[in-house]
CSV table of C-alpha atoms and ligand atoms in Angstrom, one decimal:
chain,number,residue,atom,x,y,z
A,1,UNK,CA,13.7,1.1,9.4
A,2,UNK,CA,15.9,-0.4,6.6
A,3,UNK,CA,12.6,-1.7,5.1
A,4,UNK,CA,11.8,1.9,4.1
A,5,UNK,CA,14.2,1.8,1.2
A,6,UNK,CA,12.6,-0.9,-1.0
A,7,UNK,CA,9.2,0.6,-0.3
A,8,UNK,CA,10.4,4.1,-1.2
A,9,UNK,CA,12.0,2.8,-4.4
A,10,UNK,CA,8.9,0.9,-5.5
A,11,UNK,CA,6.6,3.8,-4.9
A,12,UNK,CA,8.9,6.5,-6.4
A,13,UNK,CA,9.6,4.5,-9.6
A,14,UNK,CA,5.9,3.6,-9.6
A,15,UNK,CA,5.1,7.2,-10.6
A,16,UNK,CA,7.3,6.7,-13.7
A,17,UNK,CA,5.9,3.3,-14.6
A,18,UNK,CA,2.7,4.9,-15.8
A,19,UNK,CA,2.1,8.2,-17.8
A,20,UNK,CA,1.0,9.8,-14.5
A,21,UNK,CA,4.4,11.2,-13.7
A,22,UNK,CA,5.0,12.8,-17.1
A,23,UNK,CA,1.5,14.2,-17.4
A,24,UNK,CA,1.8,15.6,-13.9
A,25,UNK,CA,5.3,17.1,-14.3
A,26,UNK,CA,4.4,18.8,-17.6
A,27,UNK,CA,1.1,20.2,-16.5
A,28,UNK,CA,2.7,21.4,-13.3
A,29,UNK,CA,5.3,23.4,-15.2
A,30,UNK,CA,2.9,24.7,-17.8
A,31,UNK,CA,0.4,25.9,-15.2
A,32,UNK,CA,3.0,27.4,-12.8
A,33,UNK,CA,4.9,29.2,-15.5
A,34,UNK,CA,1.8,30.5,-17.2
A,35,UNK,CA,0.5,31.8,-13.9
A,36,UNK,CA,3.7,33.7,-13.4
A,37,UNK,CA,3.5,35.3,-16.9
A,38,UNK,CA,-0.2,36.0,-16.5
A,39,UNK,CA,-1.5,39.4,-15.6
A,40,UNK,CA,-1.8,38.3,-12.0
A,41,UNK,CA,1.8,37.2,-11.9
A,42,UNK,CA,3.4,40.1,-13.8
A,43,UNK,CA,6.7,38.2,-14.1
A,44,UNK,CA,8.2,40.8,-16.5
A,45,UNK,CA,6.3,44.0,-15.6
A,46,UNK,CA,7.3,44.1,-12.0
A,47,UNK,CA,10.9,44.6,-13.2
A,48,UNK,CA,12.6,42.8,-10.3
A,49,UNK,CA,15.0,39.9,-10.8
A,50,UNK,CA,13.2,37.5,-8.5
A,51,UNK,CA,10.9,34.5,-8.7
A,52,UNK,CA,8.4,36.0,-6.3
A,53,UNK,CA,5.7,36.2,-9.0
A,54,UNK,CA,6.4,32.6,-9.8
A,55,UNK,CA,6.2,31.2,-6.3
A,56,UNK,CA,3.4,33.5,-5.1
A,57,UNK,CA,0.8,31.0,-6.5
A,58,UNK,CA,2.3,27.9,-5.0
A,59,UNK,CA,0.0,27.6,-2.0
A,60,UNK,CA,-2.9,27.7,-4.5
A,61,UNK,CA,-1.3,25.5,-7.0
A,62,UNK,CA,-0.3,22.9,-4.5
A,63,UNK,CA,-3.8,22.9,-3.1
A,64,UNK,CA,-4.9,21.2,-6.4
A,65,UNK,CA,-1.8,19.4,-7.4
A,66,UNK,CA,-0.7,17.7,-4.2
A,67,UNK,CA,-4.1,15.9,-3.8
A,68,UNK,CA,-3.5,14.6,-7.4
A,69,UNK,CA,-0.3,13.0,-6.3
A,70,UNK,CA,-1.5,11.9,-2.8
A,71,UNK,CA,-4.9,10.5,-3.7
A,72,UNK,CA,-3.5,7.2,-5.0
A,73,UNK,CA,-1.1,6.5,-2.1
A,74,UNK,CA,-3.4,4.3,-0.1
A,75,UNK,CA,-6.7,4.4,-2.0
A,76,UNK,CA,-5.1,2.5,-4.9
A,77,UNK,CA,-3.6,-0.2,-2.6
A,78,UNK,CA,-7.0,-0.7,-1.1
A,79,UNK,CA,-8.8,-0.8,-4.4
A,80,UNK,CA,-6.4,-3.2,-6.0
A,81,UNK,CA,-6.2,-5.4,-2.9
A,82,UNK,CA,-2.4,-5.0,-2.8
A,83,UNK,CA,-2.7,-3.6,0.7
A,84,UNK,CA,-3.2,-7.2,1.9
A,85,UNK,CA,0.1,-8.2,0.2
A,86,UNK,CA,1.9,-5.1,1.6
A,87,UNK,CA,0.8,-5.6,5.2
A,88,UNK,CA,1.6,-9.3,5.2
A,89,UNK,CA,5.2,-8.5,4.3
A,90,UNK,CA,7.6,-8.2,7.3
A,91,UNK,CA,7.2,-4.4,7.6
A,92,UNK,CA,5.6,-2.2,10.3
A,93,UNK,CA,2.8,0.2,9.5
A,94,UNK,CA,5.2,3.1,10.3
A,95,UNK,CA,7.7,1.9,7.7
A,96,UNK,CA,5.0,1.6,5.1
A,97,UNK,CA,3.7,5.1,5.8
A,98,UNK,CA,7.1,6.6,5.7
A,99,UNK,CA,8.2,4.8,2.6
A,100,UNK,CA,5.2,6.0,0.7
A,101,UNK,CA,5.2,9.5,2.1
A,102,UNK,CA,8.9,10.1,1.3
A,103,UNK,CA,8.4,8.8,-2.2
A,104,UNK,CA,5.6,11.2,-2.8
A,105,UNK,CA,7.5,14.0,-1.3
A,106,UNK,CA,10.6,13.2,-3.4
A,107,UNK,CA,8.4,13.3,-6.5
A,108,UNK,CA,6.9,16.7,-5.5
A,109,UNK,CA,10.4,18.0,-4.8
A,110,UNK,CA,11.5,16.9,-8.2
A,111,UNK,CA,8.5,18.8,-9.7
A,112,UNK,CA,9.4,21.9,-7.8
A,113,UNK,CA,13.1,21.8,-8.7
A,114,UNK,CA,12.2,21.3,-12.4
A,115,UNK,CA,11.3,25.0,-12.4
A,116,UNK,CA,15.0,25.7,-12.1
A,117,UNK,CA,15.2,27.0,-15.7
A,118,UNK,CA,13.0,29.9,-14.5
A,119,UNK,CA,15.6,30.7,-11.9
A,120,UNK,CA,18.3,30.6,-14.5
A,121,UNK,CA,16.3,32.9,-16.7
A,122,UNK,CA,16.1,35.4,-13.9
A,123,UNK,CA,19.8,35.0,-13.2
A,124,UNK,CA,20.5,35.7,-16.9
A,125,UNK,CA,18.3,38.8,-17.0
A,126,UNK,CA,19.3,40.4,-13.8
A,127,UNK,CA,21.0,40.0,-10.4
A,128,UNK,CA,18.6,37.9,-8.3
A,129,UNK,CA,19.2,37.3,-4.6
A,130,UNK,CA,20.2,33.7,-4.7
A,131,UNK,CA,19.7,33.4,-0.9
A,132,UNK,CA,16.1,34.4,-1.2
A,133,UNK,CA,15.7,32.0,-4.1
A,134,UNK,CA,17.1,29.1,-2.0
A,135,UNK,CA,14.9,30.0,0.9
A,136,UNK,CA,11.9,30.0,-1.3
A,137,UNK,CA,12.7,26.6,-2.7
A,138,UNK,CA,13.1,25.3,0.8
A,139,UNK,CA,9.7,26.8,1.8
A,140,UNK,CA,8.0,25.3,-1.3
A,141,UNK,CA,9.4,21.9,-0.6
A,142,UNK,CA,8.4,22.0,3.1
A,143,UNK,CA,5.0,23.2,2.2
A,144,UNK,CA,4.6,20.4,-0.4
A,145,UNK,CA,5.4,17.9,2.4
A,146,UNK,CA,2.8,19.4,4.7
A,147,UNK,CA,0.2,19.2,2.0
A,148,UNK,CA,1.2,15.6,1.2
A,149,UNK,CA,0.9,14.6,4.8
A,150,UNK,CA,-2.7,15.7,4.7
A,151,UNK,CA,-3.4,14.0,1.4
A,152,UNK,CA,-1.8,10.7,2.5
A,153,UNK,CA,-4.0,10.7,5.6
A,154,UNK,CA,-7.3,11.3,3.6
A,155,UNK,CA,-6.2,8.7,1.1
A,156,UNK,CA,-5.9,6.1,3.9
A,157,UNK,CA,-9.6,6.7,4.7
A,158,UNK,CA,-11.1,5.5,1.5
A,159,UNK,CA,-10.6,3.1,-1.4
A,160,UNK,CA,-12.2,5.5,-3.8
A,161,UNK,CA,-9.7,7.8,-5.5
A,162,UNK,CA,-12.3,10.4,-6.4
A,163,UNK,CA,-13.5,10.7,-2.8
A,164,UNK,CA,-9.8,10.7,-1.7
A,165,UNK,CA,-9.1,13.6,-4.1
A,166,UNK,CA,-12.1,15.7,-3.0
A,167,UNK,CA,-11.4,15.1,0.7
A,168,UNK,CA,-7.8,16.1,0.3
A,169,UNK,CA,-8.7,19.2,-1.7
A,170,UNK,CA,-11.2,20.3,0.9
A,171,UNK,CA,-8.7,19.7,3.8
A,172,UNK,CA,-5.9,21.5,1.9
A,173,UNK,CA,-8.3,24.4,1.1
A,174,UNK,CA,-9.0,24.9,4.8
A,175,UNK,CA,-5.3,25.4,5.4
A,176,UNK,CA,-5.0,28.0,2.6
A,177,UNK,CA,-8.2,29.9,3.4
A,178,UNK,CA,-7.3,30.3,7.1
A,179,UNK,CA,-4.7,32.9,6.0
A,180,UNK,CA,-6.8,35.1,3.7
A,181,UNK,CA,-7.3,38.6,5.1
A,182,UNK,CA,-11.0,38.6,4.3
A,183,UNK,CA,-11.4,35.3,6.2
A,184,UNK,CA,-9.4,36.5,9.2
A,185,UNK,CA,-11.4,39.7,9.5
A,186,UNK,CA,-14.6,37.6,9.6
A,187,UNK,CA,-13.0,35.4,12.2
A,188,UNK,CA,-12.0,38.3,14.3
A,189,UNK,CA,-15.6,39.6,14.2
A,190,UNK,CA,-17.0,36.4,15.7
A,191,UNK,CA,-14.1,35.2,17.8
A,192,UNK,CA,-11.8,36.9,20.3
A,193,UNK,CA,-8.8,38.4,18.4
A,194,UNK,CA,-6.3,36.1,20.2
A,195,UNK,CA,-8.3,33.0,19.1
A,196,UNK,CA,-8.6,34.3,15.5
A,197,UNK,CA,-4.9,35.0,15.5
A,198,UNK,CA,-4.2,31.4,16.5
A,199,UNK,CA,-6.5,30.0,13.9
A,200,UNK,CA,-4.9,32.1,11.1
A,201,UNK,CA,-1.5,30.9,12.4
A,202,UNK,CA,-2.3,27.5,10.8
A,203,UNK,CA,-2.4,29.0,7.3
A,204,UNK,CA,0.1,27.8,4.8
A,205,UNK,CA,0.0,31.1,3.0
A,206,UNK,CA,1.3,33.0,6.0
A,207,UNK,CA,4.1,30.5,6.8
A,208,UNK,CA,5.1,30.2,3.1
A,209,UNK,CA,5.2,34.0,2.6
A,210,UNK,CA,8.1,34.4,5.0
A,211,UNK,CA,10.2,32.0,2.9
A,212,UNK,CA,9.6,33.9,-0.3
A,213,UNK,CA,11.0,37.0,1.4
A,214,UNK,CA,14.1,35.1,2.2
A,215,UNK,CA,13.4,34.7,5.9
A,216,UNK,CA,13.9,31.2,7.2
A,217,UNK,CA,12.2,31.4,10.5
A,218,UNK,CA,12.5,28.2,12.7
A,219,UNK,CA,8.9,28.8,13.6
A,220,UNK,CA,7.8,28.3,10.0
A,221,UNK,CA,10.0,25.3,9.5
A,222,UNK,CA,8.8,23.7,12.7
A,223,UNK,CA,5.2,24.4,11.7
A,224,UNK,CA,5.5,22.5,8.4
A,225,UNK,CA,7.6,19.7,10.0
A,226,UNK,CA,5.2,19.2,12.9
A,227,UNK,CA,2.2,19.2,10.6
A,228,UNK,CA,3.9,16.4,8.6
A,229,UNK,CA,4.7,14.5,11.8
A,230,UNK,CA,1.2,14.8,13.1
A,231,UNK,CA,-0.6,13.8,9.9
A,232,UNK,CA,1.8,10.8,9.4
A,233,UNK,CA,1.0,9.7,13.0
A,234,UNK,CA,-2.7,9.9,12.2
A,235,UNK,CA,-2.0,8.0,9.0
A,236,UNK,CA,-0.5,5.1,11.0
A,237,UNK,CA,-3.5,5.2,13.4
A,238,UNK,CA,-6.0,5.2,10.5
A,239,UNK,CA,-4.3,2.2,8.9
A,240,UNK,CA,-4.0,0.2,12.1
A,241,UNK,CA,-7.6,0.6,13.2
B,1,UNK,CA,4.1,-24.8,13.7
B,2,UNK,CA,0.7,-23.1,13.2
B,3,UNK,CA,-1.7,-23.1,16.1
B,4,UNK,CA,-5.1,-21.4,16.3
B,5,UNK,CA,-7.3,-21.2,19.3
B,6,UNK,CA,-10.8,-19.8,19.6
B,7,UNK,CA,-10.5,-17.4,16.7
B,8,UNK,CA,-13.5,-15.1,16.3
B,9,UNK,CA,-14.3,-12.4,13.8
B,10,UNK,CA,-17.5,-10.5,13.6
B,11,UNK,CA,-18.5,-8.1,10.8
B,12,UNK,CA,-21.3,-5.9,12.1
B,13,UNK,CA,-23.8,-8.5,13.3
B,14,UNK,CA,-22.4,-11.3,11.2
B,15,UNK,CA,-20.1,-13.8,12.8
B,16,UNK,CA,-17.7,-14.6,9.9
B,17,UNK,CA,-15.5,-16.8,12.0
B,18,UNK,CA,-16.9,-18.4,15.2
B,19,UNK,CA,-14.5,-20.0,17.6
B,20,UNK,CA,-12.2,-21.9,15.3
B,21,UNK,CA,-9.3,-23.9,16.7
B,22,UNK,CA,-6.8,-26.2,14.9
B,23,UNK,CA,-3.1,-27.0,14.7
B,24,UNK,CA,-0.8,-27.7,11.8
B,25,UNK,CA,2.6,-29.4,12.2
B,26,UNK,CA,5.6,-29.3,9.8
B,27,UNK,CA,5.1,-31.9,7.1
B,28,UNK,CA,1.4,-31.5,7.1
B,29,UNK,CA,-0.7,-30.1,4.3
B,30,UNK,CA,-4.1,-28.9,5.6
B,31,UNK,CA,-6.9,-28.6,3.2
B,32,UNK,CA,-9.4,-25.9,4.2
B,33,UNK,CA,-12.8,-26.5,2.7
B,34,UNK,CA,-16.2,-24.9,3.1
B,35,UNK,CA,-19.0,-23.3,1.1
B,36,UNK,CA,-18.7,-19.7,-0.2
B,37,UNK,CA,-18.7,-17.3,2.7
B,38,UNK,CA,-17.9,-19.9,5.3
B,39,UNK,CA,-15.0,-17.9,6.7
B,40,UNK,CA,-12.0,-19.5,5.1
B,41,UNK,CA,-10.3,-16.3,3.8
B,42,UNK,CA,-11.2,-14.4,7.0
B,43,UNK,CA,-9.5,-17.1,9.1
B,44,UNK,CA,-6.4,-16.9,6.9
B,45,UNK,CA,-6.3,-13.1,7.1
B,46,UNK,CA,-6.3,-13.3,10.8
B,47,UNK,CA,-3.5,-15.9,10.7
B,48,UNK,CA,-1.3,-13.7,8.6
B,49,UNK,CA,-1.9,-10.7,10.8
B,50,UNK,CA,-3.7,-8.7,8.1
B,51,UNK,CA,-6.8,-8.4,10.2
B,52,UNK,CA,-7.1,-8.4,14.0
B,53,UNK,CA,-9.2,-11.2,15.6
B,54,UNK,CA,-12.0,-10.1,17.9
B,55,UNK,CA,-11.0,-13.0,20.2
B,56,UNK,CA,-8.7,-15.9,20.3
B,57,UNK,CA,-5.0,-16.3,19.3
B,58,UNK,CA,-3.0,-17.4,16.3
B,59,UNK,CA,0.6,-18.4,16.8
B,60,UNK,CA,3.2,-19.3,14.1
B,61,UNK,CA,6.3,-21.0,15.3
B,62,UNK,CA,5.3,-20.1,18.8
B,63,UNK,CA,4.9,-16.4,18.2
B,64,UNK,CA,1.6,-14.7,18.7
B,65,UNK,CA,0.6,-12.8,15.5
B,66,UNK,CA,-0.8,-9.9,17.5
B,67,UNK,CA,2.2,-9.6,19.8
B,68,UNK,CA,5.0,-9.7,17.2
B,69,UNK,CA,3.4,-9.4,13.7
B,70,UNK,CA,6.7,-8.7,11.9
B,71,UNK,CA,8.4,-11.8,13.3
B,72,UNK,CA,5.4,-13.9,12.2
B,73,UNK,CA,5.3,-12.4,8.8
B,74,UNK,CA,8.9,-13.2,8.2
B,75,UNK,CA,8.2,-16.9,8.6
B,76,UNK,CA,5.1,-16.8,6.4
B,77,UNK,CA,4.5,-17.1,2.7
B,78,UNK,CA,1.0,-15.9,1.9
B,79,UNK,CA,-1.0,-16.0,-1.3
B,80,UNK,CA,-4.1,-13.9,-0.8
B,81,UNK,CA,-7.3,-14.7,-2.5
B,82,UNK,CA,-7.2,-13.6,-6.2
B,83,UNK,CA,-3.5,-13.0,-6.0
B,84,UNK,CA,-3.1,-9.2,-5.8
B,85,UNK,CA,0.0,-7.6,-7.3
B,86,UNK,CA,1.1,-4.2,-8.5
B,87,UNK,CA,-0.3,-4.1,-12.0
B,88,UNK,CA,2.1,-1.6,-13.5
B,89,UNK,CA,5.2,-3.6,-12.6
B,90,UNK,CA,6.7,-6.3,-14.7
B,91,UNK,CA,6.8,-9.8,-13.2
B,92,UNK,CA,10.5,-9.5,-12.6
B,93,UNK,CA,10.3,-6.1,-11.0
B,94,UNK,CA,7.6,-7.2,-8.8
B,95,UNK,CA,9.4,-10.3,-7.6
B,96,UNK,CA,12.6,-8.3,-7.1
B,97,UNK,CA,10.7,-5.9,-4.9
B,98,UNK,CA,9.3,-8.8,-2.8
B,99,UNK,CA,12.8,-10.4,-2.5
B,100,UNK,CA,14.2,-7.1,-1.3
B,101,UNK,CA,11.5,-6.6,1.3
B,102,UNK,CA,12.1,-10.2,2.3
B,103,UNK,CA,15.6,-9.4,3.2
B,104,UNK,CA,17.6,-10.3,0.0
B,105,UNK,CA,19.5,-7.1,-0.4
B,106,UNK,CA,22.5,-7.9,-2.5
B,107,UNK,CA,21.9,-8.0,-6.3
B,108,UNK,CA,23.3,-11.5,-6.5
B,109,UNK,CA,21.1,-12.9,-3.7
B,110,UNK,CA,18.0,-11.2,-5.2
B,111,UNK,CA,18.8,-12.5,-8.6
B,112,UNK,CA,19.2,-16.0,-7.3
B,113,UNK,CA,15.9,-16.1,-5.5
B,114,UNK,CA,14.0,-14.5,-8.4
B,115,UNK,CA,15.4,-16.9,-10.9
B,116,UNK,CA,14.6,-19.8,-8.7
B,117,UNK,CA,10.9,-19.0,-8.3
B,118,UNK,CA,10.5,-17.9,-11.9
B,119,UNK,CA,11.7,-21.4,-12.8
B,120,UNK,CA,9.6,-23.2,-10.2
B,121,UNK,CA,6.4,-21.5,-11.4
B,122,UNK,CA,7.2,-21.4,-15.1
B,123,UNK,CA,7.1,-17.7,-15.5
B,124,UNK,CA,10.2,-17.2,-17.5
B,125,UNK,CA,8.3,-16.6,-20.8
B,126,UNK,CA,6.4,-13.6,-19.2
B,127,UNK,CA,9.1,-12.2,-16.9
B,128,UNK,CA,9.3,-8.8,-18.6
B,129,UNK,CA,5.5,-8.4,-19.2
B,130,UNK,CA,3.6,-6.1,-16.9
B,131,UNK,CA,1.3,-7.9,-14.5
B,132,UNK,CA,-1.8,-6.1,-15.7
B,133,UNK,CA,-1.4,-7.7,-19.1
B,134,UNK,CA,-1.1,-11.3,-17.8
B,135,UNK,CA,-3.9,-13.8,-18.1
B,136,UNK,CA,-5.6,-14.9,-14.9
B,137,UNK,CA,-3.6,-18.2,-14.5
B,138,UNK,CA,-0.3,-16.4,-14.9
B,139,UNK,CA,-1.3,-13.8,-12.4
B,140,UNK,CA,-2.1,-16.6,-10.0
B,141,UNK,CA,1.4,-18.0,-10.6
B,142,UNK,CA,3.0,-14.7,-9.8
B,143,UNK,CA,1.2,-14.7,-6.5
B,144,UNK,CA,2.4,-18.2,-5.8
B,145,UNK,CA,6.0,-17.3,-6.8
B,146,UNK,CA,5.9,-14.3,-4.5
B,147,UNK,CA,4.8,-16.5,-1.5
B,148,UNK,CA,7.7,-18.9,-2.1
B,149,UNK,CA,10.5,-16.5,-2.7
B,150,UNK,CA,12.0,-16.7,0.9
B,151,UNK,CA,11.4,-20.4,1.3
B,152,UNK,CA,9.2,-19.9,4.4
B,153,UNK,CA,8.6,-22.6,7.0
B,154,UNK,CA,4.8,-21.9,6.9
B,155,UNK,CA,2.8,-21.4,3.8
B,156,UNK,CA,-0.8,-20.1,3.7
B,157,UNK,CA,-2.4,-20.3,0.3
B,158,UNK,CA,-5.9,-19.0,-0.4
B,159,UNK,CA,-7.2,-21.0,-3.4
B,160,UNK,CA,-3.7,-21.5,-5.0
B,161,UNK,CA,-5.0,-23.5,-8.0
B,162,UNK,CA,-7.9,-21.1,-8.8
B,163,UNK,CA,-7.8,-20.2,-12.5
B,164,UNK,CA,-5.0,-22.6,-13.5
B,165,UNK,CA,-5.3,-25.0,-16.4
B,166,UNK,CA,-5.3,-28.7,-15.6
B,167,UNK,CA,-1.6,-29.1,-16.3
B,168,UNK,CA,-0.7,-26.2,-14.1
B,169,UNK,CA,-3.0,-27.4,-11.4
B,170,UNK,CA,-1.1,-30.7,-11.4
B,171,UNK,CA,2.2,-28.9,-11.4
B,172,UNK,CA,1.3,-26.7,-8.5
B,173,UNK,CA,0.0,-29.6,-6.5
B,174,UNK,CA,3.3,-31.6,-7.1
B,175,UNK,CA,5.3,-28.5,-6.1
B,176,UNK,CA,3.4,-28.1,-2.8
B,177,UNK,CA,3.7,-31.8,-2.1
B,178,UNK,CA,7.4,-31.8,-2.7
B,179,UNK,CA,8.0,-28.8,-0.5
B,180,UNK,CA,5.8,-29.9,2.3
B,181,UNK,CA,8.2,-32.2,4.1
B,182,UNK,CA,9.7,-29.4,6.1
B,183,UNK,CA,6.9,-26.9,5.9
B,184,UNK,CA,3.5,-26.4,7.5
B,185,UNK,CA,1.0,-25.7,4.7
B,186,UNK,CA,-2.6,-24.5,4.8
B,187,UNK,CA,-4.5,-24.2,1.5
B,188,UNK,CA,-8.1,-23.5,0.8
B,189,UNK,CA,-9.9,-24.9,-2.1
B,190,UNK,CA,-13.2,-25.7,-3.7
B,191,UNK,CA,-11.8,-28.7,-5.6
B,192,UNK,CA,-12.6,-31.8,-3.6
B,193,UNK,CA,-10.1,-34.0,-5.6
B,194,UNK,CA,-7.4,-31.7,-4.4
B,195,UNK,CA,-8.0,-33.0,-0.9
B,196,UNK,CA,-7.3,-36.6,-2.1
B,197,UNK,CA,-4.4,-35.5,-4.2
B,198,UNK,CA,-2.3,-33.7,-1.7
B,199,UNK,CA,-3.8,-33.0,1.7
B,200,UNK,CA,-2.8,-34.9,4.7
B,201,UNK,CA,-5.6,-33.5,6.7
B,202,UNK,CA,-8.9,-31.7,6.0
B,203,UNK,CA,-10.9,-29.1,7.9
B,204,UNK,CA,-14.3,-28.3,6.7
B,205,UNK,CA,-15.9,-25.2,8.0
B,206,UNK,CA,-19.5,-23.9,7.6
B,207,UNK,CA,-20.9,-20.7,8.8
B,208,UNK,CA,-17.7,-19.9,10.6
B,209,UNK,CA,-17.5,-23.2,12.6
B,210,UNK,CA,-15.3,-26.3,12.2
B,211,UNK,CA,-17.6,-29.2,11.2
B,212,UNK,CA,-14.9,-31.8,10.4
B,213,UNK,CA,-11.2,-32.0,11.2
B,214,UNK,CA,-9.7,-35.4,10.1
B,215,UNK,CA,-7.6,-37.2,7.5
B,216,UNK,CA,-9.1,-37.6,4.0
B,217,UNK,CA,-9.5,-41.3,4.6
B,218,UNK,CA,-11.5,-40.7,7.8
B,219,UNK,CA,-13.7,-38.2,5.8
B,220,UNK,CA,-14.4,-40.8,3.2
B,221,UNK,CA,-15.2,-43.4,5.9
B,222,UNK,CA,-18.1,-41.2,7.1
B,223,UNK,CA,-20.2,-42.4,4.3
B,224,UNK,CA,-18.6,-45.5,2.7
B,225,UNK,CA,-19.2,-45.6,-1.0
B,226,UNK,CA,-20.5,-42.0,-1.2
B,227,UNK,CA,-18.7,-39.3,-3.4
B,228,UNK,CA,-16.7,-36.6,-1.6
B,229,UNK,CA,-19.1,-33.9,-2.8
B,230,UNK,CA,-22.0,-35.8,-1.2
B,231,UNK,CA,-20.2,-36.0,2.1
B,232,UNK,CA,-19.3,-32.3,1.8
B,233,UNK,CA,-23.0,-31.5,1.2
B,234,UNK,CA,-24.2,-33.4,4.2
B,235,UNK,CA,-21.7,-31.8,6.5
B,236,UNK,CA,-22.3,-28.2,5.4
B,237,UNK,CA,-26.0,-28.3,4.8
C,301,ATP,N1,-14.8,-6.7,5.1
C,301,ATP,C1,-15.9,-7.3,5.3
C,301,ATP,N2,-17.0,-6.7,5.7
C,301,ATP,C2,-18.1,-7.4,6.0
C,301,ATP,N3,-18.3,-8.7,5.9
C,301,ATP,C3,-17.3,-9.4,5.4
C,301,ATP,C4,-16.0,-8.8,5.1
C,301,ATP,N4,-15.1,-9.7,4.7
C,301,ATP,C5,-15.8,-10.9,4.8
C,301,ATP,N5,-17.1,-10.7,5.2
C,301,ATP,C6,-18.1,-11.8,5.4
C,301,ATP,O1,-17.6,-12.8,6.1
C,301,ATP,C7,-18.0,-14.0,5.7
C,301,ATP,C8,-16.8,-15.0,5.4
C,301,ATP,O2,-16.1,-14.5,4.3
C,301,ATP,P1,-14.8,-15.2,3.7
C,301,ATP,O3,-14.3,-14.3,2.6
C,301,ATP,O4,-14.0,-15.6,4.8
C,301,ATP,O5,-15.5,-16.5,3.0
C,301,ATP,P2,-14.7,-17.7,2.3
C,301,ATP,O6,-14.9,-18.9,3.1
C,301,ATP,O7,-13.3,-17.3,2.0
C,301,ATP,O8,-15.6,-17.8,0.9
C,301,ATP,P3,-15.2,-18.1,-0.6
C,301,ATP,O9,-15.2,-19.5,-0.7
C,301,ATP,O10,-16.3,-17.5,-1.4
C,301,ATP,O11,-13.8,-17.5,-0.8
C,301,ATP,C9,-18.9,-13.8,4.4
C,301,ATP,O12,-20.2,-13.8,4.8
C,301,ATP,C10,-18.5,-12.4,4.1
C,301,ATP,O13,-19.6,-11.7,3.5
C,302,MG,MG1,-12.3,-17.0,0.3
């Protein structure tokens, strides 16, 4: 497992070796902040000292932005042929999968934490509940990991980055839409309520919402963590086949 | 050191490698020859554990590649065809990364290895250039440097002199020859003089099968007076 470190380091620094990282971080902040200030977010109008209107869009935002980070993870290695170099180094597939995933996750965590000036603004203007804020950040980071697990998996399936992005987007969208009320009502009309309930239980929106209210429910934490574990397991299988 | 028995690989309905067996001892340099698409690269990929053979076994230092791939990879230096490397890294960053994964963890040990191979392959002038901006020959040298960094007992080189200028070709051949005393080396090539220049043994494969496995002298003796390329043509036709 000590082999994860050099792999992580190369991958994480790799984001900053090209303009990708800077373009990504800036666009992420611009989009997320402007959504909060838009008439859908009502950052000022709702008059509460919280970041709820900022984080409310995260499941949607991540749906687009995480595939952009995840699409290159394996596709790029396959296209450039460096995968042959990587897998003839003395590492196991699991170490490679973890090294890459953790690097991507660390990068997304950095992007999420860069919104901290927003939190400070709120702190300056009013008395926010810092506990709720911390829970929300935790939820956002866990959710980013779950999205990234899905994207890493789809990226391992193809050497074409465009296909990888579209597949990832579609897969992530499924996990968002499962929680929409209009969608669940439709489900309930065709499936037994218990089954429909179970399906909508897989929604990122539902699980993330609890965090934004300051509730750290072990159920939600386990949901995101086990989704990561499962997708990473499939990632190993996909690469070893 | 390297032992291959009954290796088979099929892609769809095409047998890329069809029951190949051979052995390479320490001190030997095996030249791997054959027309395009003969199955040279595919055989090497199976030897290095990158792809799984459909049948047969490959062992390096007595360890089966499919049983303990990591142990095998530790003993191997491999230069894949067309020398892939991370384009956005500089030569030095890339070699440092390889050294680290190869187990040189302290800054001093890493530095020592990287400096050593940079010198061996004459890469000092481009050490802080990103790999994507290198010319083909220099890229090839980076691939070669990467394969040598841990001084492995077995070297597998897929067309190591491809794209090098005549001086560099010579240099690389001399380098391989000088290292070969305590190593087992397999190299594939399309340059027949290379066989005479450095190989102690030649294997010619065609359509996935071994058609000749002998010393360069024995190969010449097949048709006394004929040029090597004529012998090659008769064997692979
Ligand atoms: N991934 C693959 N899918 C399908 N066929 C493949 C694949 N890789 C190789 N082949 C086929 O296997 C055969 C052997 O290919 P290989 O690359 O081993 O040849 P080679 O001897 O290295 O040729 P060259 O001298 O051109 O490098 C070829 O017919 C090739 O088309
Ligand atoms: Mg080849």
